[in-house]
Each structure stands twice: as C-alpha cells, then as structure tokens.
Short mmCIF file of C-alpha atoms and ligand atoms in Angstrom, two decimals:
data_model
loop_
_atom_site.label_atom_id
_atom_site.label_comp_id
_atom_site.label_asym_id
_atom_site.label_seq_id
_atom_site.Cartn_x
_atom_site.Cartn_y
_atom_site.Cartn_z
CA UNK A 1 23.89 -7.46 15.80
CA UNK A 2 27.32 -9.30 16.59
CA UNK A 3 28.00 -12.78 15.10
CA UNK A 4 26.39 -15.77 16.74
CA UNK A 5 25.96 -19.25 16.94
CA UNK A 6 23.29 -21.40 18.24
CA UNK A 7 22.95 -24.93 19.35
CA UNK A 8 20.09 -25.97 21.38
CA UNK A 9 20.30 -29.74 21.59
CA UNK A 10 17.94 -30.01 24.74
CA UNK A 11 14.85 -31.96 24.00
CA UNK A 12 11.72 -30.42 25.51
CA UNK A 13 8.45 -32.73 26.91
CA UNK A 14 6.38 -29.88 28.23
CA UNK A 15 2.77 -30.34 30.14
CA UNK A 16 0.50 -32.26 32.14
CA UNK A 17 2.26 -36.09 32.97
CA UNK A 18 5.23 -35.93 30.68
CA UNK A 19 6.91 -37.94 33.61
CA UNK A 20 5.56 -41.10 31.60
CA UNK A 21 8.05 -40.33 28.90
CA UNK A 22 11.08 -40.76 31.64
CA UNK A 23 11.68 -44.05 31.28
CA UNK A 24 11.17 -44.74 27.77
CA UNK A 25 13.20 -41.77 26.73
CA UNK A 26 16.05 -43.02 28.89
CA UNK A 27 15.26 -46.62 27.21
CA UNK A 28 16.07 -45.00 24.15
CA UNK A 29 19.68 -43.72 25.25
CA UNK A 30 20.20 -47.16 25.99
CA UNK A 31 20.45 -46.01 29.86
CA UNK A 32 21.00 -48.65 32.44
CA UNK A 33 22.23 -47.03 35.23
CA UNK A 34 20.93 -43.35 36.93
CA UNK A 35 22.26 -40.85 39.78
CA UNK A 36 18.85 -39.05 40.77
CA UNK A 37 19.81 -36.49 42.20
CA UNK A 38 17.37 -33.99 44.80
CA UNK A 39 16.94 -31.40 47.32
CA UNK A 40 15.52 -31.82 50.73
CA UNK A 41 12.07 -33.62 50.22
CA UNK A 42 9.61 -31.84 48.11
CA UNK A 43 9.70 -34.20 45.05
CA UNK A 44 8.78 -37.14 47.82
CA UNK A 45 5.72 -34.48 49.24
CA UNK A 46 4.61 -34.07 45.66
CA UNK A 47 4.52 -37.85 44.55
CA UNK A 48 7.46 -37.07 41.98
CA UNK A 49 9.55 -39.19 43.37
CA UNK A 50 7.35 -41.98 43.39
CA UNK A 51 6.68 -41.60 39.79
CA UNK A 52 10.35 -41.05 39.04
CA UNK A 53 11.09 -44.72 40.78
CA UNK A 54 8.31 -46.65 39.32
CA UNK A 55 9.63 -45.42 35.54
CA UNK A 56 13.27 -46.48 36.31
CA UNK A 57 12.04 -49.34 38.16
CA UNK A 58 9.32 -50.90 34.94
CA UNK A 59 12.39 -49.98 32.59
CA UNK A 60 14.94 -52.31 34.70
CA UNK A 61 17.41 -49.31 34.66
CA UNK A 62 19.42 -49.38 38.39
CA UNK A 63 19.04 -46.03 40.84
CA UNK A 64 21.72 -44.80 42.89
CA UNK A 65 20.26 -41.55 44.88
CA UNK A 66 22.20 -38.17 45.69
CA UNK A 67 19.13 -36.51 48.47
CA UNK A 68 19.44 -33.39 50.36
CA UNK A 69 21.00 -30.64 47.59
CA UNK A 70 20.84 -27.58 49.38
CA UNK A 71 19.78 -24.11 47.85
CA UNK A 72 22.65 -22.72 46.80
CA UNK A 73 24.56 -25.92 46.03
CA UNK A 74 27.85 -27.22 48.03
CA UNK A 75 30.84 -28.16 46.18
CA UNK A 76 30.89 -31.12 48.85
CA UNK A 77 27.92 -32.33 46.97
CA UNK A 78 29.59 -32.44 43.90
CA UNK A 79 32.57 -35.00 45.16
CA UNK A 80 29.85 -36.89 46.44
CA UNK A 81 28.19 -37.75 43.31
CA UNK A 82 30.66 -38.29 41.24
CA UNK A 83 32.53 -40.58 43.48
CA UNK A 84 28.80 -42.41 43.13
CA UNK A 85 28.93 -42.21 40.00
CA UNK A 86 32.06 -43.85 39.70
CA UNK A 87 31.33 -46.64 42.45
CA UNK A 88 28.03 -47.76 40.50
CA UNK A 89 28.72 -47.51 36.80
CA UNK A 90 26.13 -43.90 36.67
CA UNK A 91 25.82 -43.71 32.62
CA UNK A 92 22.96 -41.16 33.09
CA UNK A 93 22.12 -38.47 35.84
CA UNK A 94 18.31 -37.61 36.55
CA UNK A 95 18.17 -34.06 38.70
CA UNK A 96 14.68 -33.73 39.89
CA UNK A 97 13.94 -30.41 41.47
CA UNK A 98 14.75 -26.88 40.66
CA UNK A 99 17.84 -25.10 39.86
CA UNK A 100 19.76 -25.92 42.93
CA UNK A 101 19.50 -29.79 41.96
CA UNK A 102 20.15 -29.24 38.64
CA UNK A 103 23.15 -26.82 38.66
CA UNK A 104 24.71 -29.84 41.27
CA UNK A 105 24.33 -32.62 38.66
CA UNK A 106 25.64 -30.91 36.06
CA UNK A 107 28.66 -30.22 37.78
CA UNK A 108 28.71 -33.73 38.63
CA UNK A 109 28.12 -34.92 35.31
CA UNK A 110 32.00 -33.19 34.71
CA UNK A 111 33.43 -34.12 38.02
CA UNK A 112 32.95 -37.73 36.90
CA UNK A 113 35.41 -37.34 34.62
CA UNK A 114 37.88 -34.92 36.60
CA UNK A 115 40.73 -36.16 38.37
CA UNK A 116 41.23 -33.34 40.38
CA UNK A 117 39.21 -30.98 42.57
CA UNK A 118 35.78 -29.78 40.98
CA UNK A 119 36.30 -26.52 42.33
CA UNK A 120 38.72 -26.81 39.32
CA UNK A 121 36.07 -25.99 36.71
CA UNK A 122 34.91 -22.89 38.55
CA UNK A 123 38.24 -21.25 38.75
CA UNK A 124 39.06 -22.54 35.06
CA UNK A 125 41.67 -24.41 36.04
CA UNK A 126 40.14 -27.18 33.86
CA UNK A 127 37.38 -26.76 31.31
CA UNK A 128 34.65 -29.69 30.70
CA UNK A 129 36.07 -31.86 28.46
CA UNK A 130 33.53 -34.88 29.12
CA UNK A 131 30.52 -35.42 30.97
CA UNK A 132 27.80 -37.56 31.57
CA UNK A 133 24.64 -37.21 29.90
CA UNK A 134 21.57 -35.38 32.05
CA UNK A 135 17.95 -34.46 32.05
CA UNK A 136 16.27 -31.81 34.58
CA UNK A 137 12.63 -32.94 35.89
CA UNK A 138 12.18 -29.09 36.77
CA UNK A 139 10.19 -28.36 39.54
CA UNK A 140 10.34 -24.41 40.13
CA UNK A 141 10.22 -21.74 37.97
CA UNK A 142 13.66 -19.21 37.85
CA UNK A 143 16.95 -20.31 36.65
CA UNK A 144 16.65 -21.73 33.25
CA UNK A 145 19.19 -24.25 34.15
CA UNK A 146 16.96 -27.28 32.61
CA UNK A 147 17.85 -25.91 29.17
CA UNK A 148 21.08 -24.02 29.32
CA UNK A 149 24.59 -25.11 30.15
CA UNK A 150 25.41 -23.04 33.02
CA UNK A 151 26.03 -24.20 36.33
CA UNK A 152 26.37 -21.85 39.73
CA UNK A 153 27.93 -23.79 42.83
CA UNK A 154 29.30 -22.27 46.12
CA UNK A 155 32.44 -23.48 47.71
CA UNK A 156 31.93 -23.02 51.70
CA UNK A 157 35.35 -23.02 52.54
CA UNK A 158 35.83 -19.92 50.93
CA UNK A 159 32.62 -18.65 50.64
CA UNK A 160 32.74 -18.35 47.31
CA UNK A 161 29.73 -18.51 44.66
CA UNK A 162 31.20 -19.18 41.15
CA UNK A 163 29.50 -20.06 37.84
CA UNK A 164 30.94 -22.13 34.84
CA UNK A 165 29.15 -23.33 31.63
CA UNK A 166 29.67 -25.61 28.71
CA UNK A 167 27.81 -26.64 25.89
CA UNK A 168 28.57 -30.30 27.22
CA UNK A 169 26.36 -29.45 30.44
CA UNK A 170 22.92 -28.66 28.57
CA UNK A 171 20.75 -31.54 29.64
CA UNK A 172 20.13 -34.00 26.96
CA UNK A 173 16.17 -33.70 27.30
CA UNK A 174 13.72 -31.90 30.00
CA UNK A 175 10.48 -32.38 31.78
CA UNK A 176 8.60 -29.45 32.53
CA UNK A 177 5.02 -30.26 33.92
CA UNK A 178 3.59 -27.09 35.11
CA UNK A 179 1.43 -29.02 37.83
CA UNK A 180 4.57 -29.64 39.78
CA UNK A 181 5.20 -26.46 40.63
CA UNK A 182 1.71 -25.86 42.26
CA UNK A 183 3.50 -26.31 45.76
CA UNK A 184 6.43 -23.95 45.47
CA UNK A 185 5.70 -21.97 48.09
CA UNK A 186 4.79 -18.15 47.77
CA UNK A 187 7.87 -16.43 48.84
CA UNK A 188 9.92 -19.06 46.21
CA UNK A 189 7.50 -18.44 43.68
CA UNK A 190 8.21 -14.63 43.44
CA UNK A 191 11.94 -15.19 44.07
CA UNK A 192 11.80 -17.26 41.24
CA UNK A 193 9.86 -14.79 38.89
CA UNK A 194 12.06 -11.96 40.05
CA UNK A 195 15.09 -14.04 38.77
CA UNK A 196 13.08 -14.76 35.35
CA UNK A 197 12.88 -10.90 35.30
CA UNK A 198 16.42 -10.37 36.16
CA UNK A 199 17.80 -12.76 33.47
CA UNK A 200 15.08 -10.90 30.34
CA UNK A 201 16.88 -7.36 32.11
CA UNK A 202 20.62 -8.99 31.76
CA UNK A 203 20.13 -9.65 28.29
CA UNK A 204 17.86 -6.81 27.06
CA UNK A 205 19.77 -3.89 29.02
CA UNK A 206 23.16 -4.81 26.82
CA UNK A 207 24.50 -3.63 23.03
CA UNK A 208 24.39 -4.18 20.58
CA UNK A 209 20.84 -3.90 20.56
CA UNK A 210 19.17 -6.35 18.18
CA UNK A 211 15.08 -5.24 17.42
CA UNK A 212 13.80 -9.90 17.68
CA UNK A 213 15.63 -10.73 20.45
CA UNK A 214 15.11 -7.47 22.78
CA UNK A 215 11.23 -7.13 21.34
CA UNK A 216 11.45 -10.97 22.47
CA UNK A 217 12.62 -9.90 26.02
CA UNK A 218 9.74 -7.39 26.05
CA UNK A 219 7.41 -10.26 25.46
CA UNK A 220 8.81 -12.07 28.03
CA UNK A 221 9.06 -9.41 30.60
CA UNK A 222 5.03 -9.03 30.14
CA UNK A 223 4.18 -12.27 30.08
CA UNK A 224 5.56 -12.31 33.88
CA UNK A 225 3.96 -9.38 34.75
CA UNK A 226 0.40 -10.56 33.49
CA UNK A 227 0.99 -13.52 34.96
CA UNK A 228 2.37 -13.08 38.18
CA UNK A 229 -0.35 -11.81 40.21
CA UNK A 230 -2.63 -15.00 39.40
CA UNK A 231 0.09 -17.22 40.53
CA UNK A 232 0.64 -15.57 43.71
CA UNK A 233 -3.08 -15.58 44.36
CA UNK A 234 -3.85 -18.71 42.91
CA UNK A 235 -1.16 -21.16 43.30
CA UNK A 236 -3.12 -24.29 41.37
CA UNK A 237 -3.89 -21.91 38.08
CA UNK A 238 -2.48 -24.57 35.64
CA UNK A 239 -2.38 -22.26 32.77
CA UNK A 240 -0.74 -19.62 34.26
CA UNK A 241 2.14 -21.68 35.80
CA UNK A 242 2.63 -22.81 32.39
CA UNK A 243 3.26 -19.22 31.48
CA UNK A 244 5.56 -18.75 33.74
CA UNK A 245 7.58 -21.91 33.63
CA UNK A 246 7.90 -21.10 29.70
CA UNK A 247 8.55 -17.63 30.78
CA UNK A 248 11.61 -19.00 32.42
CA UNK A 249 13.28 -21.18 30.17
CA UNK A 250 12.97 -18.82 27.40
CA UNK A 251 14.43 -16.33 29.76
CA UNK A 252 17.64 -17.97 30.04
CA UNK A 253 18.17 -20.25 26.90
CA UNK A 254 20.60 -18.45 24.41
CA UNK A 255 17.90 -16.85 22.41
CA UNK A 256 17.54 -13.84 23.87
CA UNK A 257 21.37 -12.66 24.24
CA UNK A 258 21.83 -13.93 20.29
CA UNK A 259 24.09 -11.08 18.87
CA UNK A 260 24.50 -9.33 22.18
CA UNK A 261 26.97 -9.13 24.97
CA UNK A 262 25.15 -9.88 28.14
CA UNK A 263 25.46 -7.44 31.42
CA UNK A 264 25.37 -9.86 34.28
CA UNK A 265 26.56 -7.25 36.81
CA UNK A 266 23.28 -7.55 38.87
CA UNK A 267 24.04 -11.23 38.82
CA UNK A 268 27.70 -11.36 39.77
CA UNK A 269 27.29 -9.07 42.72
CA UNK A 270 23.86 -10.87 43.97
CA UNK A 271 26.21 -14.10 43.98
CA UNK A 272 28.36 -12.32 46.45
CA UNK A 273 25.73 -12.03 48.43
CA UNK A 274 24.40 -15.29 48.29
CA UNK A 275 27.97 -16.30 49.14
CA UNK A 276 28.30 -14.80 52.13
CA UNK A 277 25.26 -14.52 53.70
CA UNK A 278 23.19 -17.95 52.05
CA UNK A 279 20.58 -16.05 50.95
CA UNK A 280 17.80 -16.78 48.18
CA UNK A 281 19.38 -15.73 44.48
CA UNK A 282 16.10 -14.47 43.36
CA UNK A 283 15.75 -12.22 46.85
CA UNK A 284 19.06 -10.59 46.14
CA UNK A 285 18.27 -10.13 42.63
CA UNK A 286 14.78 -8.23 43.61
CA UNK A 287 16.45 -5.63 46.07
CA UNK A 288 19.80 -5.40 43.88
CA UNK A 289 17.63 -4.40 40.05
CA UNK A 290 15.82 -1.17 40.65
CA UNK A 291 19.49 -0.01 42.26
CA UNK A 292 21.11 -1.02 39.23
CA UNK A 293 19.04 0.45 36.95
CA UNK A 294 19.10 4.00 39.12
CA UNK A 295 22.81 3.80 39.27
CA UNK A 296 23.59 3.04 35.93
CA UNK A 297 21.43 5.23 34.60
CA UNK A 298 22.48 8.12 31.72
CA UNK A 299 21.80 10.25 28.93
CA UNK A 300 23.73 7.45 26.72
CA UNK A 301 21.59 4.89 27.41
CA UNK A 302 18.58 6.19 28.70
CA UNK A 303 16.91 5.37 25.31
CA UNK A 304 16.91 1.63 26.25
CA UNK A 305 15.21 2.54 29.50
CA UNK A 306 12.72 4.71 27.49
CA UNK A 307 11.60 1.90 25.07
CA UNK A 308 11.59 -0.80 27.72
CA UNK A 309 9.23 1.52 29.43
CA UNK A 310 6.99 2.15 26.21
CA UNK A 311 7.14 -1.41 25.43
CA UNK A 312 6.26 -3.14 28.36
CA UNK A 313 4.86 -0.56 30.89
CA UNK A 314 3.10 1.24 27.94
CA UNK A 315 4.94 4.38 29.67
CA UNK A 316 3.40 7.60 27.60
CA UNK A 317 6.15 10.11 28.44
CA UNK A 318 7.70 11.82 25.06
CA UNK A 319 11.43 12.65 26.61
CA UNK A 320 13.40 9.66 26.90
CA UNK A 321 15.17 10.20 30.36
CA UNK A 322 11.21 10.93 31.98
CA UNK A 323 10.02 7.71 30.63
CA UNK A 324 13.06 6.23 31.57
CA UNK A 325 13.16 7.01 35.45
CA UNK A 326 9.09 5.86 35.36
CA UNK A 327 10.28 2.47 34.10
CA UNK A 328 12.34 2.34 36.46
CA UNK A 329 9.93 2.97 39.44
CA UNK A 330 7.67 0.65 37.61
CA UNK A 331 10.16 -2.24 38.02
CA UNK A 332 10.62 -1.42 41.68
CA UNK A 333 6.51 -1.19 42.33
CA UNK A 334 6.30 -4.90 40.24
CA UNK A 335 9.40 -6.52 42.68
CA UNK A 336 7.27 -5.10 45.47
CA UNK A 337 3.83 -6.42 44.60
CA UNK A 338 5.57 -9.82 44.31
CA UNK A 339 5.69 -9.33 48.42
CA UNK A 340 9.48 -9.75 48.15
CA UNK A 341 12.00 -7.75 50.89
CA UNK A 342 13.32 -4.40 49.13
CA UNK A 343 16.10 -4.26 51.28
CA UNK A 344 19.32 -5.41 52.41
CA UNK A 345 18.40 -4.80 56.42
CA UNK A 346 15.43 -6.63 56.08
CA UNK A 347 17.11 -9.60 55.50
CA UNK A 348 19.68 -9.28 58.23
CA UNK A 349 22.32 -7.43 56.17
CA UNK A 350 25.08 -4.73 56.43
CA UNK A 351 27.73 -2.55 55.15
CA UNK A 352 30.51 -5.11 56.90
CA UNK A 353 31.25 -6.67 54.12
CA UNK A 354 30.43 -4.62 50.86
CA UNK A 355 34.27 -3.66 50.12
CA UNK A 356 35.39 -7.56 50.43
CA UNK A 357 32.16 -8.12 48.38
CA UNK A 358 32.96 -5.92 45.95
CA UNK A 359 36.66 -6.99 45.47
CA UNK A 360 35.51 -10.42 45.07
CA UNK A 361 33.09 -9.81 42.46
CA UNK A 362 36.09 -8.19 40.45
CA UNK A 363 38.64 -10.54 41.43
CA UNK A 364 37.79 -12.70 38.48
CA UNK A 365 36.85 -10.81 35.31
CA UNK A 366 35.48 -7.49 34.59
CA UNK A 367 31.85 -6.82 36.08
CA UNK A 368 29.32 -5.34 33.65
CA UNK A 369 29.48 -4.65 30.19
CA UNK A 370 26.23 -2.09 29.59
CA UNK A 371 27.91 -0.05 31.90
CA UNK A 372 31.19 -1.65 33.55
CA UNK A 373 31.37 -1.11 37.26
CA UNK A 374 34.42 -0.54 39.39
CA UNK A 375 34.74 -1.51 43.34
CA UNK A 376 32.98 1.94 43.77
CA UNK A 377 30.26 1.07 41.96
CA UNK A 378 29.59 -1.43 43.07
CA UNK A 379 29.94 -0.53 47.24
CA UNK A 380 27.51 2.35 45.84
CA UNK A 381 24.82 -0.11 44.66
CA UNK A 382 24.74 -2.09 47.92
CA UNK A 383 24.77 0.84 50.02
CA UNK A 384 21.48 2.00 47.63
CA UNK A 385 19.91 -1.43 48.49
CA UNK A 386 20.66 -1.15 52.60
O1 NZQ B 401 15.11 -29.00 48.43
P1 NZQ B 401 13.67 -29.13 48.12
O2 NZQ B 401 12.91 -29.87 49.16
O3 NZQ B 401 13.41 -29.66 46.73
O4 NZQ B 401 13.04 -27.63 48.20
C1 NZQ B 401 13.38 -26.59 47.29
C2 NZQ B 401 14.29 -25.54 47.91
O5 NZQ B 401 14.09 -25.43 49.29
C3 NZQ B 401 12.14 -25.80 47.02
N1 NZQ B 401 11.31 -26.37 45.95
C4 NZQ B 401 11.66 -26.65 44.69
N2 NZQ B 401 10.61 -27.10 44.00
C5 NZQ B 401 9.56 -27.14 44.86
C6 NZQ B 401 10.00 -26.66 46.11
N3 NZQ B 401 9.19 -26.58 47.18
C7 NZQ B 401 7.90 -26.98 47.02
N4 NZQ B 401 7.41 -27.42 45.83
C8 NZQ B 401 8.21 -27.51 44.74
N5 NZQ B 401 7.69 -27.92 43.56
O6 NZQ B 401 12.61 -24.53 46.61
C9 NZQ B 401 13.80 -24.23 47.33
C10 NZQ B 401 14.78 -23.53 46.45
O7 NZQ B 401 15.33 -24.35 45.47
P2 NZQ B 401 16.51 -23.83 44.54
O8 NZQ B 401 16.92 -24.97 43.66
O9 NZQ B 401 17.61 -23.22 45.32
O10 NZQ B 401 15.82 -22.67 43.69
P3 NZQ B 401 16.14 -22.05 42.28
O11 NZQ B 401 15.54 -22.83 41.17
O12 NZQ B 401 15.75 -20.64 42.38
O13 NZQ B 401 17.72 -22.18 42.10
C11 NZQ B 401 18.59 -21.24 42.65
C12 NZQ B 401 20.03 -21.59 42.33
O14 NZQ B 401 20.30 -21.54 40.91
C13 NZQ B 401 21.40 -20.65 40.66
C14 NZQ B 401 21.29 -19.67 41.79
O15 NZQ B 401 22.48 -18.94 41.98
C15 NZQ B 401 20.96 -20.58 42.97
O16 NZQ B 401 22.13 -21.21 43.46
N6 NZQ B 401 21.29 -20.10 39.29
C16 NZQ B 401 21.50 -20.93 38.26
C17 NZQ B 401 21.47 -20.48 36.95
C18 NZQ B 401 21.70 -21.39 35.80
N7 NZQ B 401 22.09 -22.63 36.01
O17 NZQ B 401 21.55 -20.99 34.65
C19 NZQ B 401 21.24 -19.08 36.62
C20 NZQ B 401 20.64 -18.32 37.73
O18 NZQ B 401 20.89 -16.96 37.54
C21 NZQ B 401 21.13 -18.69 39.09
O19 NZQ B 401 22.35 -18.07 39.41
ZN1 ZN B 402 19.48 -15.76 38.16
#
C-alpha cells in the first residue's frame, strides 16, 4: 500500500428530516447570507425547497437563488453565481439537488474569489486558493460529490467536460435524507447506481492492491447489487434507498482509493462523451465498463478480475482468467437488469467523432493507470460499445 493521507472534514446528518438541522447548523457558522443553488424544479415538486426557505427564513439568514443548473453543469452558470455572490455579500452556498447542483456551487464557491475566467481552474491555470464555505442537500444517489472535493463542469464553447478538485471544495457539512430521493425517476436511478458501480470499479481495478480498502469496494459493489433491484421495483423502499445513498458516498469519498492509484480511464473517456453529445454520465459509464474490462483484460491482471468475481459474484471457477471473463459478463448482465441502453447507437451515437474524442481525452494527462490507454485504445473501446 502507497503512502496516504486522509482528511475528511465533511460533517454528515444522515436520515429521515435532517433538513431541520439546516438552519441551526448554518446558525452555528455564524451564516447570514446563502446562494441556494438548484436544478430545474424537482426540489420545489418534492417540498425541499419549501423546507429549505422556511429554515433560512426562521434563522433571519438572507437567500439569494441560482435555479435551473443543468445536468452536466455550464461554466456560464458558474460566472453567474459568483458574480451573485459578490453583488449580495454570499458568506455561505446551499446546493440542493444532486451532483449537477453541487459540482456548480463548488466551482462557484472558488470563482468567488477568482479574478479571472473559471474555466481557469479546469485547465489549471489557477488552483483554489479560497472559497466559500458549502453544504450539499443531496437529492440523487451517484456522484459522491456531497462529500468529496471534486468538481466536473463542461465548457460549451468548446465542448469540453473537465474535472478539478481541492480539499477547499469538500462541503463543510451534508444532508442526506434517503426519502428525497423516492422521486428520482427510474432511468436516473440506475444511471446513478451504475456510476456508484463505476467509481467502487475505478478504485478497486488499480495497484497497488491494498486487502481493507478493495475488500471494502467488494462490500460496496454488493451492497448495490442486493439493493438495486428493490429500488427499481419499489421506488418508496426507505431502507433500501438508504443503502444505496450510503452506497454512494462511500463510493467516492477517499476511503476506498487510500494507498492506491486510481484508474479513471472509464471516466475520462465517458466525459468525452458527455461533452459532445450531453448525455447522462451514469449512461455512458454503463455501456463504456463491460468494454473496459474486455479490453483491458490480461494474464497480468486477470487475478484482480478473478477475486472480484469470487468476492462479489461468488464466481466458483478455479483458473483465474475463466472466473475472470464470467465476472466480467456478470457486470454486463447487472448494467443490463438496471434497464439501462448497452450501446452507443441506442442513444443516437457514432464513430464521427471517436478519434477527436480520443485525442481530447489525452490532450491533458495520461489516461489510465491499471492499464494506460493510447488514442488506439481508446477508438477500440468506443467502437466495442457502438
Ligand atoms: O434539475 P432537477 O429538476 O433537480 O432534476 C435533476 C436532473 O434532471 C434530476 N433529479 C435530481 N434529484 C431528483 C431528480 N428528479 C426527481 N427527484 C429527485 N429527487 O436528476 C437529473 C440529473 O441530475 P444530475 O445532477 O445531473 O445527476 P448526477 O447526480 O448523476 O450528477 C451528474 C454530474 O456529476 C458529475 C457528472 O459528470 C455529471 O456532470 N460527476 C461528478 C463527480 C464528483 N463531483 O465527484 C464524480 C462523478 O464521476 C461525475 O463525473
Ligand atoms: Zn462518475
């Protein structure tokens, strides 16, 4: 296991109603003036918002709203809110939704103090030096952006989908109320498990391997897979929402990648695709994984396969490259039963763009560290997921 440090200064309020604590938490940080920050309406459908409102509002602490966040967050957004932010004295942001809405006020919380271009922090041109404080009201299972520091924003002008991170981004505290996310629609709900899975696969398929946090990842992975079915069939099962919204910020929290050197490919070269064609993350990620995992494939490292297979598919084949290829198919059949496309034409995409896609994902940093992937490789993957 490599060296590591952790710091995990996000404060958790998990479970039925935490919402009461909003306002005297923010009380507490001596808060007296909020950017809430939201997507298109389904806090206001749910009643969050009215809850949200009537907290700030009994605590005397002044609201300036930032609506309409779009999946896959603008950079316009982002000069938006922290020119509101400036203009009304913001001392605390309150991003109440899911990981669109959260990834945007982060990067708002540095643009406050930027005097440049935001897109700055995404091409590290500048690095978060300051920021205002946050908390994520989470309202969909997937990202783990309510207790990381990781933010993923797309620029439209040149269709690009960046990420950038800082230890100054992880939101000061969380709400995570399991009920809320009783309306998230089917097809998000199984995006959003597919990208819990993808994150556990990120972190467990890399080396050094290190026996807590990849047995962790195992855990993980079948707590999703138990779980997943009852969500899907019954959308108001408290207890198993809870598992999954757990499911999802342990996913993507530090612990698991402790010691290790993260993959991300699958990640970097779904982003392309959300880029360019505006498509859901966790979609991308759900045709994109079972190609991965066939492509990168090999004698070297078909031991990981083997035990992932053993572990969480309780896969009984002795030879490791057998039980290897039947975790793999495994995978594929669980991305399917979430009722999730399997294919890049189903969704309305083709080869035009792979090579640009592919140069893009490379234009930045190296793609991959399991098994690093050139432009070929990557071509090869989409052309597996057509
Ligand atoms: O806009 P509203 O009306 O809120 O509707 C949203 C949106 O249409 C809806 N929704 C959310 N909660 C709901 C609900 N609908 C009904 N009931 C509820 N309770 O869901 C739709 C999708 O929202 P979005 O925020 O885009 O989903 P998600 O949480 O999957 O976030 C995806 C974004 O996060 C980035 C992705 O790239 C993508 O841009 N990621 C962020 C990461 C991070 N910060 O660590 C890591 C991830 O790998 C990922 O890249
Ligand atoms: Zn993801």
């Amino acid at each position: 296991m490599n060296n590591f440090r952790l710091n995990m200064p996000t404060e958790i309020f998990f479970g039925k109603d935490q919402i009461e604590i909003l306002g005297k938490r923010l009380v507490k940080d001596n808060v007296k003036s909020v950017l809430l920050v939201y997507g298109k309406g389904s806090i206001k459908r749910s009643g969050l918002y009215d809850r949200i409102i009537s907290q700030l509002a009994e605590n005397s602490i002044k609201v300036t709203e930032l609506p309409g966040i779009d999946p896959n967050p603008r950079i316009t957004s982002v000069a938006k809110g922290a020119e509101l932010c400036r203009e009304n004295d913001v001392d605390f942001i309150v991003a109440a939704g899911a990981g669109s809405v959260i990834d945007c006020s982060k990067a708002i919380a540095a643009a406050r103090y930027h005097n440049g271009d935001p897109w700055d922090f995404f091409i590290r041109k500048a690095s978060v030096k300051k920021a205002l404080p946050i908390c994520a009201i989470l309202t969909l299972a997937a990202t783990g952006s309510e207790m990381n520091g990781g933010c993923v924003l797309t620029n439209e002008k040149t269709q690009e989908k960046l990420p950038m991170g800082s230890i100054r981004l992880k939101p000061r505290f969380s709400i995570l109320d399991p009920a809320y996310t009783f309306s998230v629609p089917k097809e998000q709900t199984a995006a959003g498990i597919a990208d819990i899975a993808s994150h556990v696969f990120e972190q467990y398929f890399s080396y050094p391997d290190a026996a807590l946090q990849d047995h962790m990842s195992e855990a993980v992975l079948k707590t999703l897979i138990e779980n997943a079915p009852i969500v899907l069939k019954e959308p108001e099962n408290y207890e198993a929402r809870a598992n999954i919204m757990w499911a999802g910020t342990v996913a993507l929290n530090d612990l698991l990648e402790l010691g290790k050197e993260g993959d991300w490919a699958t990640h970097m070269i779904e982003h392309e695709l959300s880029a360019k064609y505006d498509i859901t993350h966790g979609v991308g990620l759900a045709i994109l994984t079972p190609n991965w995992m066939r492509h990168v494939l090999d004698a070297d490292n078909c031991y990981k396969f083997a035990a992932y297979g053993r572990n969480v598919w309780n896969t009984t084949e002795t030879d490791d490259m057998s039980a290897a290829l039947q975790a793999i198919e495994k995978t594929a059949d669980f991305l399917k039963s979430l009722g999730l496309p399997q294919k890049l034409s189903e969704i309305g995409i083709d080869d035009s763009k792979f090579e640009e896609m592919a140069e893009s994902a490379l234009k930045n940093t190296r793609v991959g560290t399991f098994k690093p992937l050139s432009k070929e490789d990557i071509v090869k993957i989409y052309r597996k997921s057509l």
